[in-house]
XYZ file of C-alpha atoms in Angstrom:
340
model
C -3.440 13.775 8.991
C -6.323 13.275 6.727
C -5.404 9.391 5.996
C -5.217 8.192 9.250
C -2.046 6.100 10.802
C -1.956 2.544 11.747
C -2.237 3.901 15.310
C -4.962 6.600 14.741
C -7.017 4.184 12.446
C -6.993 1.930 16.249
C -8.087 5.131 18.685
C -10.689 5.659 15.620
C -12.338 1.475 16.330
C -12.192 1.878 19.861
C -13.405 5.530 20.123
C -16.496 4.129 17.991
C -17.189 1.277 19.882
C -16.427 3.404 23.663
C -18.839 5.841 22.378
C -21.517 3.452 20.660
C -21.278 4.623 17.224
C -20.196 3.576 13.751
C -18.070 4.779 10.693
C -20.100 5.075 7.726
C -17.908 2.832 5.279
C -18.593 4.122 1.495
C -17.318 2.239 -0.911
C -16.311 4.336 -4.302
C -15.750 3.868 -7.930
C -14.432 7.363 -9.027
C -12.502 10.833 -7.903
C -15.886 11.187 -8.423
C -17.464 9.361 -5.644
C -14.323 9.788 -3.629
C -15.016 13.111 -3.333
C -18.726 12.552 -2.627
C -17.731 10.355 0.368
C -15.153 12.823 1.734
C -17.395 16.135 1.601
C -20.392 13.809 3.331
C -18.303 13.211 6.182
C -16.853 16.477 6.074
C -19.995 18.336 6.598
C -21.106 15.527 8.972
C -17.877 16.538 11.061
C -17.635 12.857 11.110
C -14.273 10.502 10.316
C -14.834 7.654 8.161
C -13.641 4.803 6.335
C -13.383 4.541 2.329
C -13.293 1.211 0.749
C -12.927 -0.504 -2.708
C -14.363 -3.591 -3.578
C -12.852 -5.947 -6.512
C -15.171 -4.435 -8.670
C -14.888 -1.081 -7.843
C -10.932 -2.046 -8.315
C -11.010 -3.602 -11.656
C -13.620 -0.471 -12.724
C -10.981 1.970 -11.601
C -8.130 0.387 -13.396
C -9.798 1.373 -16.208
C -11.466 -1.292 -19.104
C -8.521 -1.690 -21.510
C -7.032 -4.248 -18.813
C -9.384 -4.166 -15.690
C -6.195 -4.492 -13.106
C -7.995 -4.171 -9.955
C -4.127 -3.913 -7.752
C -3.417 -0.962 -10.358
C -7.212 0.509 -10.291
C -7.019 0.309 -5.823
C -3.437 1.798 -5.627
C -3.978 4.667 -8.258
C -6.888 5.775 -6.093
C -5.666 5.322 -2.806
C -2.697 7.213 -3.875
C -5.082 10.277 -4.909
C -6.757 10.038 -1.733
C -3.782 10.320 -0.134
C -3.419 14.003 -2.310
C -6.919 15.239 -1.908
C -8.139 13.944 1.540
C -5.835 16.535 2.597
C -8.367 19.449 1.957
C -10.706 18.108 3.967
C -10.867 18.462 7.870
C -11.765 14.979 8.586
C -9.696 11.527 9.210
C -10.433 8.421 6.628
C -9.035 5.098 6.803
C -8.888 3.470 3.254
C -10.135 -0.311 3.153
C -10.607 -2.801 0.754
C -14.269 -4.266 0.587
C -15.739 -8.131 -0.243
C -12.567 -10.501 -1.605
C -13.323 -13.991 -2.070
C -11.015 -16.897 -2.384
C -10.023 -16.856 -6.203
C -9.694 -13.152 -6.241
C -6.767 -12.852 -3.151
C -3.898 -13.386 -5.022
C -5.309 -10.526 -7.812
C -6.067 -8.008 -5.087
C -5.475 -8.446 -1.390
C -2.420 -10.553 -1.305
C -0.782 -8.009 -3.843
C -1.894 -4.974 -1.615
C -0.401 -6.463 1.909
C 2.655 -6.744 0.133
C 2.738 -3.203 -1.269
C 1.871 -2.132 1.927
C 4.649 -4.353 3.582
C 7.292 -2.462 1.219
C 6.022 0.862 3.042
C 6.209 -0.050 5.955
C 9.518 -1.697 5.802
C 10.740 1.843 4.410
C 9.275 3.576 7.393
C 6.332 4.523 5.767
C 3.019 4.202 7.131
C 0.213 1.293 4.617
C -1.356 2.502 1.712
C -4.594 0.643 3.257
C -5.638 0.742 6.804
C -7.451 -2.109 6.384
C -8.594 -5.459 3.829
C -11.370 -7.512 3.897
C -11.152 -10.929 3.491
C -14.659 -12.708 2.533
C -14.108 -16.426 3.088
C -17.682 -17.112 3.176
C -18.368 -19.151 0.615
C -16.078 -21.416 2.023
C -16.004 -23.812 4.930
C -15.699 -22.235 8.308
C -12.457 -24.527 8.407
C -10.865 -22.966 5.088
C -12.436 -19.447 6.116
C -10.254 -19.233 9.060
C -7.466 -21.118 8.032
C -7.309 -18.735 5.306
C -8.213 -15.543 7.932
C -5.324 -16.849 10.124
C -2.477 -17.039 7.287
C -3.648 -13.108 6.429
C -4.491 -11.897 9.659
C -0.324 -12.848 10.094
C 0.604 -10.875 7.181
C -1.351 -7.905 7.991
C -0.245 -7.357 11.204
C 3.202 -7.333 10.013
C 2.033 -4.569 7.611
C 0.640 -2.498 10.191
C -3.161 -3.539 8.285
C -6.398 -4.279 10.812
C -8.176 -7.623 8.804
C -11.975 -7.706 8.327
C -13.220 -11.450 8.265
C -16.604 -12.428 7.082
C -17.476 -15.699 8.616
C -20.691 -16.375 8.054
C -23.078 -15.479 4.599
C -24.340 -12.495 4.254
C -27.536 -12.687 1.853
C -28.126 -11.440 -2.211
C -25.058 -10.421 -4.485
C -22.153 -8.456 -3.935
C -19.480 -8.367 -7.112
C -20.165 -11.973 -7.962
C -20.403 -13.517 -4.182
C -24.307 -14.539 -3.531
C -26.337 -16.535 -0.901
C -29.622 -17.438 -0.745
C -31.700 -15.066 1.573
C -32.572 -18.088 4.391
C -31.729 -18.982 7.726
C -28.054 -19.870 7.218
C -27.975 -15.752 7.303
C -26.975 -16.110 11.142
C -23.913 -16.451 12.929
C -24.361 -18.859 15.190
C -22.020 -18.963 19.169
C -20.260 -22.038 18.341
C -18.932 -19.960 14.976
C -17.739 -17.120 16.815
C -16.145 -19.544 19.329
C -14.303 -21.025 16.126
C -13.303 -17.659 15.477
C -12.018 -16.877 18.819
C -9.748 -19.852 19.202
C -8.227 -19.393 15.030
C -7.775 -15.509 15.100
C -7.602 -14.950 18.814
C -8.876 -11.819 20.110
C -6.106 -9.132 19.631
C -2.889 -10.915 20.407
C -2.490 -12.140 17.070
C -3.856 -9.078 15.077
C -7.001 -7.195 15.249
C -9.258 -7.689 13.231
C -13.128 -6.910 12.161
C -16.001 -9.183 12.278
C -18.801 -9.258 9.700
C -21.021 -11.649 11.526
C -23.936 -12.404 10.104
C -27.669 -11.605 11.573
C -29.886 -11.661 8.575
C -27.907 -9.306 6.476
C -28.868 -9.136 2.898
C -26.496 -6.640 0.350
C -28.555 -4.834 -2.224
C -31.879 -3.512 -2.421
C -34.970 -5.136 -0.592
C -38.152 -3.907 0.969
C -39.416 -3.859 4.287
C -40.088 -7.373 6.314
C -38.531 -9.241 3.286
C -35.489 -9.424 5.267
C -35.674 -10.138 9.075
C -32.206 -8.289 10.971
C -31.705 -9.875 14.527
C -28.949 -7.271 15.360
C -29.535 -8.508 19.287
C -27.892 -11.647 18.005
C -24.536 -9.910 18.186
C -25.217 -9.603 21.861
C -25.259 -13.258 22.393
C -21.771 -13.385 20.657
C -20.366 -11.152 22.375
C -21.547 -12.155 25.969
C -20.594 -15.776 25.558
C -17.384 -15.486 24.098
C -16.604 -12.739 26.171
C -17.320 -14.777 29.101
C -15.225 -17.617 28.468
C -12.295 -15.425 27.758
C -13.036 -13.210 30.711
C -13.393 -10.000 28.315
C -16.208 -7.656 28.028
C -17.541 -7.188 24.779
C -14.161 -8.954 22.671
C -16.052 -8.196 18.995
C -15.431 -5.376 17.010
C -18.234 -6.039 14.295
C -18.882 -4.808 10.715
C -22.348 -4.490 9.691
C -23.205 -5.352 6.221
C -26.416 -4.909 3.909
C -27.460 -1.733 5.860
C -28.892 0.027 2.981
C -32.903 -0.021 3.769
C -32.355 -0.681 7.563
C -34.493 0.813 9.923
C -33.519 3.588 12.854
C -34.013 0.794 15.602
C -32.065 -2.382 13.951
C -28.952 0.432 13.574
C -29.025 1.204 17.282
C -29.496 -2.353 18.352
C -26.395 -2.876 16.643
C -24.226 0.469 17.431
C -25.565 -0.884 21.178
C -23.851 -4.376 20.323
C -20.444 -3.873 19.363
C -20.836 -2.701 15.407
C -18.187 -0.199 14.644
C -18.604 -0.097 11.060
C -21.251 -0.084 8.807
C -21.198 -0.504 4.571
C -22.973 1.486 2.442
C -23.250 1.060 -1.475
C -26.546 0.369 -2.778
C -28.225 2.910 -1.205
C -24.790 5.643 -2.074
C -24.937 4.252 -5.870
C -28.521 5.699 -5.853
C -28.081 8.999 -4.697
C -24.969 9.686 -6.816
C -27.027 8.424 -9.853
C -30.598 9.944 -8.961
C -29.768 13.607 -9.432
C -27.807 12.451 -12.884
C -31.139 10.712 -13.787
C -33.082 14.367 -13.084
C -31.019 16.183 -15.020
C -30.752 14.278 -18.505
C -34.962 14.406 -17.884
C -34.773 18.011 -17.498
C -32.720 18.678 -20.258
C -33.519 15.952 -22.452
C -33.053 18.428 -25.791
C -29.885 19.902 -24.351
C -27.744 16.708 -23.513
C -29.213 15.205 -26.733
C -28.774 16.673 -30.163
C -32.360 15.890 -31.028
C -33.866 16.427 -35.027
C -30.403 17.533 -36.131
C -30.241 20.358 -33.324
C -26.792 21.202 -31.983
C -27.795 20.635 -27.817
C -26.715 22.638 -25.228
C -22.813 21.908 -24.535
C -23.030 23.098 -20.708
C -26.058 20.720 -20.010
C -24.098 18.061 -21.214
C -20.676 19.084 -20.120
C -19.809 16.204 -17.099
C -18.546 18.887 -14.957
C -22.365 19.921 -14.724
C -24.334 16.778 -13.708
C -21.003 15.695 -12.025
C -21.492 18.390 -9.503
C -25.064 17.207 -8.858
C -23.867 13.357 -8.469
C -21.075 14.923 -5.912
C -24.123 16.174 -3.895
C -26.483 14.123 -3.612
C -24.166 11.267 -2.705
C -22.495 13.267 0.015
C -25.855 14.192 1.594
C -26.450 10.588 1.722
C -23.157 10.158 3.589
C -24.136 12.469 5.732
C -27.407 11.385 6.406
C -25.337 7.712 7.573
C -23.107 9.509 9.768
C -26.481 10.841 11.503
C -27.828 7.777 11.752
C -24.451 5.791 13.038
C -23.645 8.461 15.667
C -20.899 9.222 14.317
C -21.648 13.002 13.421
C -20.017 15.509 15.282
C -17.065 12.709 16.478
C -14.465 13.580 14.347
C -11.065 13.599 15.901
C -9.809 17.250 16.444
């Protein structure tokens, strides 16, 4: 059961957040990077989750039409194939969809998914991501609500994002400022639109300084206690302990203490792209360096075919991603957890 079930994808969130440790959530592009992610947590020992955003989608449906529905499906139909080498459990997920881009991605995937399941078969997608934040925290959860509805019917956990999270991801920005933190009376908002469970479950990327892409130290301040607050005052008025299952996103640069704060405060999940993209490209980089007058036919030379066959620096991109993903799965607690 390398894709994990509607019902194992649940024991997965609430093993994680029992335990106080996170899935390493890698989004990919490729087979490529696909299989990057998959031998990281493999050698980790560690489950994970696997997620495309619209980008990623519209890359993998290939640049004669960019169909991102066509480019998620065809890959989460592979992983279906190949995961099943690997001796590890993954949950596929869609990352970062903003309001004009639902009814090109995730409103087309529930509904494939909703034809599986009314067949008997188990989602293509364990989970979707809907990024409202841009929007109103009115039309966020409005929005949330209507697709919360629809992917509980398909058997789909929802990830909200209800707040901004700072810099650029696939053409959604904020400004890096102090609008970068969920605040109690949001997550009260939250709690009385999407409930806590009994209308769906669903993720929450709440916002504590988050910033997606590359930054250096103190140019971003993390308050990771913040989720504490959430949780103990909506979990207080509701009379249940820690209600939150949160995402955190913009973890690439974080420090060792800001990712146990938050493991510590209810984050079962935690994205990882920029710092993934790097390591699959970085060995790549090396090589082409290395064997500049191989890959290159240089002053009318012929080059070196095997330096420049993709198979070669493939195999190097494979690697060095994976021992990033591994490296995450350290560092989330999550090594050694997989599900036997």
């Amino acid at each position: 059961m390398p894709i994990a079930t509607p019902e194992v994808y649940n024991e997965m969130l609430d093993r994680a957040k029992a335990g106080k440790f996170a899935y390493p959530a890698i989004n990919v592009t490729s087979s490529q990077t696909l299989h990057a992610a998959l031998r990281g947590f493999a050698e980790a020992e560690s489950d994970g989750i696997i997620q495309i955003s619209t980008g990623g989608a519209e890359f993998l449906g290939g640049q004669h039409n960019k169909d991102m529905v066509t480019g998620a499906v065809a890959l989460a139909e592979f992983a279906h194939i190949v995961a099943a080498k690997y001796d590890i459990t993954v949950a596929l997920h869609t990352d970062h969809c903003p309001k004009d881009k639902l009814d090109g991605y995730v409103r087309p995937l529930l509904a494939v998914s909703a034809e599986r399941v009314a067949k008997g078969l188990n989602p293509l997608f364990q989970s979707h991501m809907w990024d409202g934040s841009a929007e109103t925290l009115n039309d966020n959860l409005a929005i949330g609500e209507e697709l919360l509805a629809q992917a509980r019917a398909a058997k789909i956990i929802l990830e909200v994002e209800i707040t901004p999270t700072g810099g650029e991801e696939d053409g959604v920005s904020h400004e890096i400022n102090d609008s970068l933190y969920t605040t109690v009376n949001d997550a009260v908002r939250t709690a009385e639109a999407l409930g806590l469970g009994e209308k769906g479950r669903y993720l929450l990327a709440a916002s504590f300084g988050n910033v997606h892409g590359v930054y250096k130290p103190g140019n971003v301040v993390l308050r990771p206690e913040l989720l504490r607050d959430l949780q103990d005052s909506i979990g207080a008025q509701y009379g249940k302990q820690d209600p939150f299952d949160f995402v955190f996103h913009g973890g690439s640069g974080s420090s060792a203490e800001e990712i146990a704060t938050a493991l510590e405060n209810g984050v079962v999940k935690m994205n990882l792209d920029t710092d993934t993209q790097y390591a699959f490209t970085r060995p790549v980089v090396d090589h082409m360096f290395r064997n500049y007058d191989g890959v290159l036919k240089v002053d009318g030379e012929v080059g070196k075919k095997n330096t420049y066959d993709p198979r070669t620096w493939g195999k190097l991109a494979e690697a060095g991603m994976a021992a990033r993903v591994l490296e995450a799965a350290q560092q989330l607690r999550s090594a050694g957890t997989r599900l036997k």
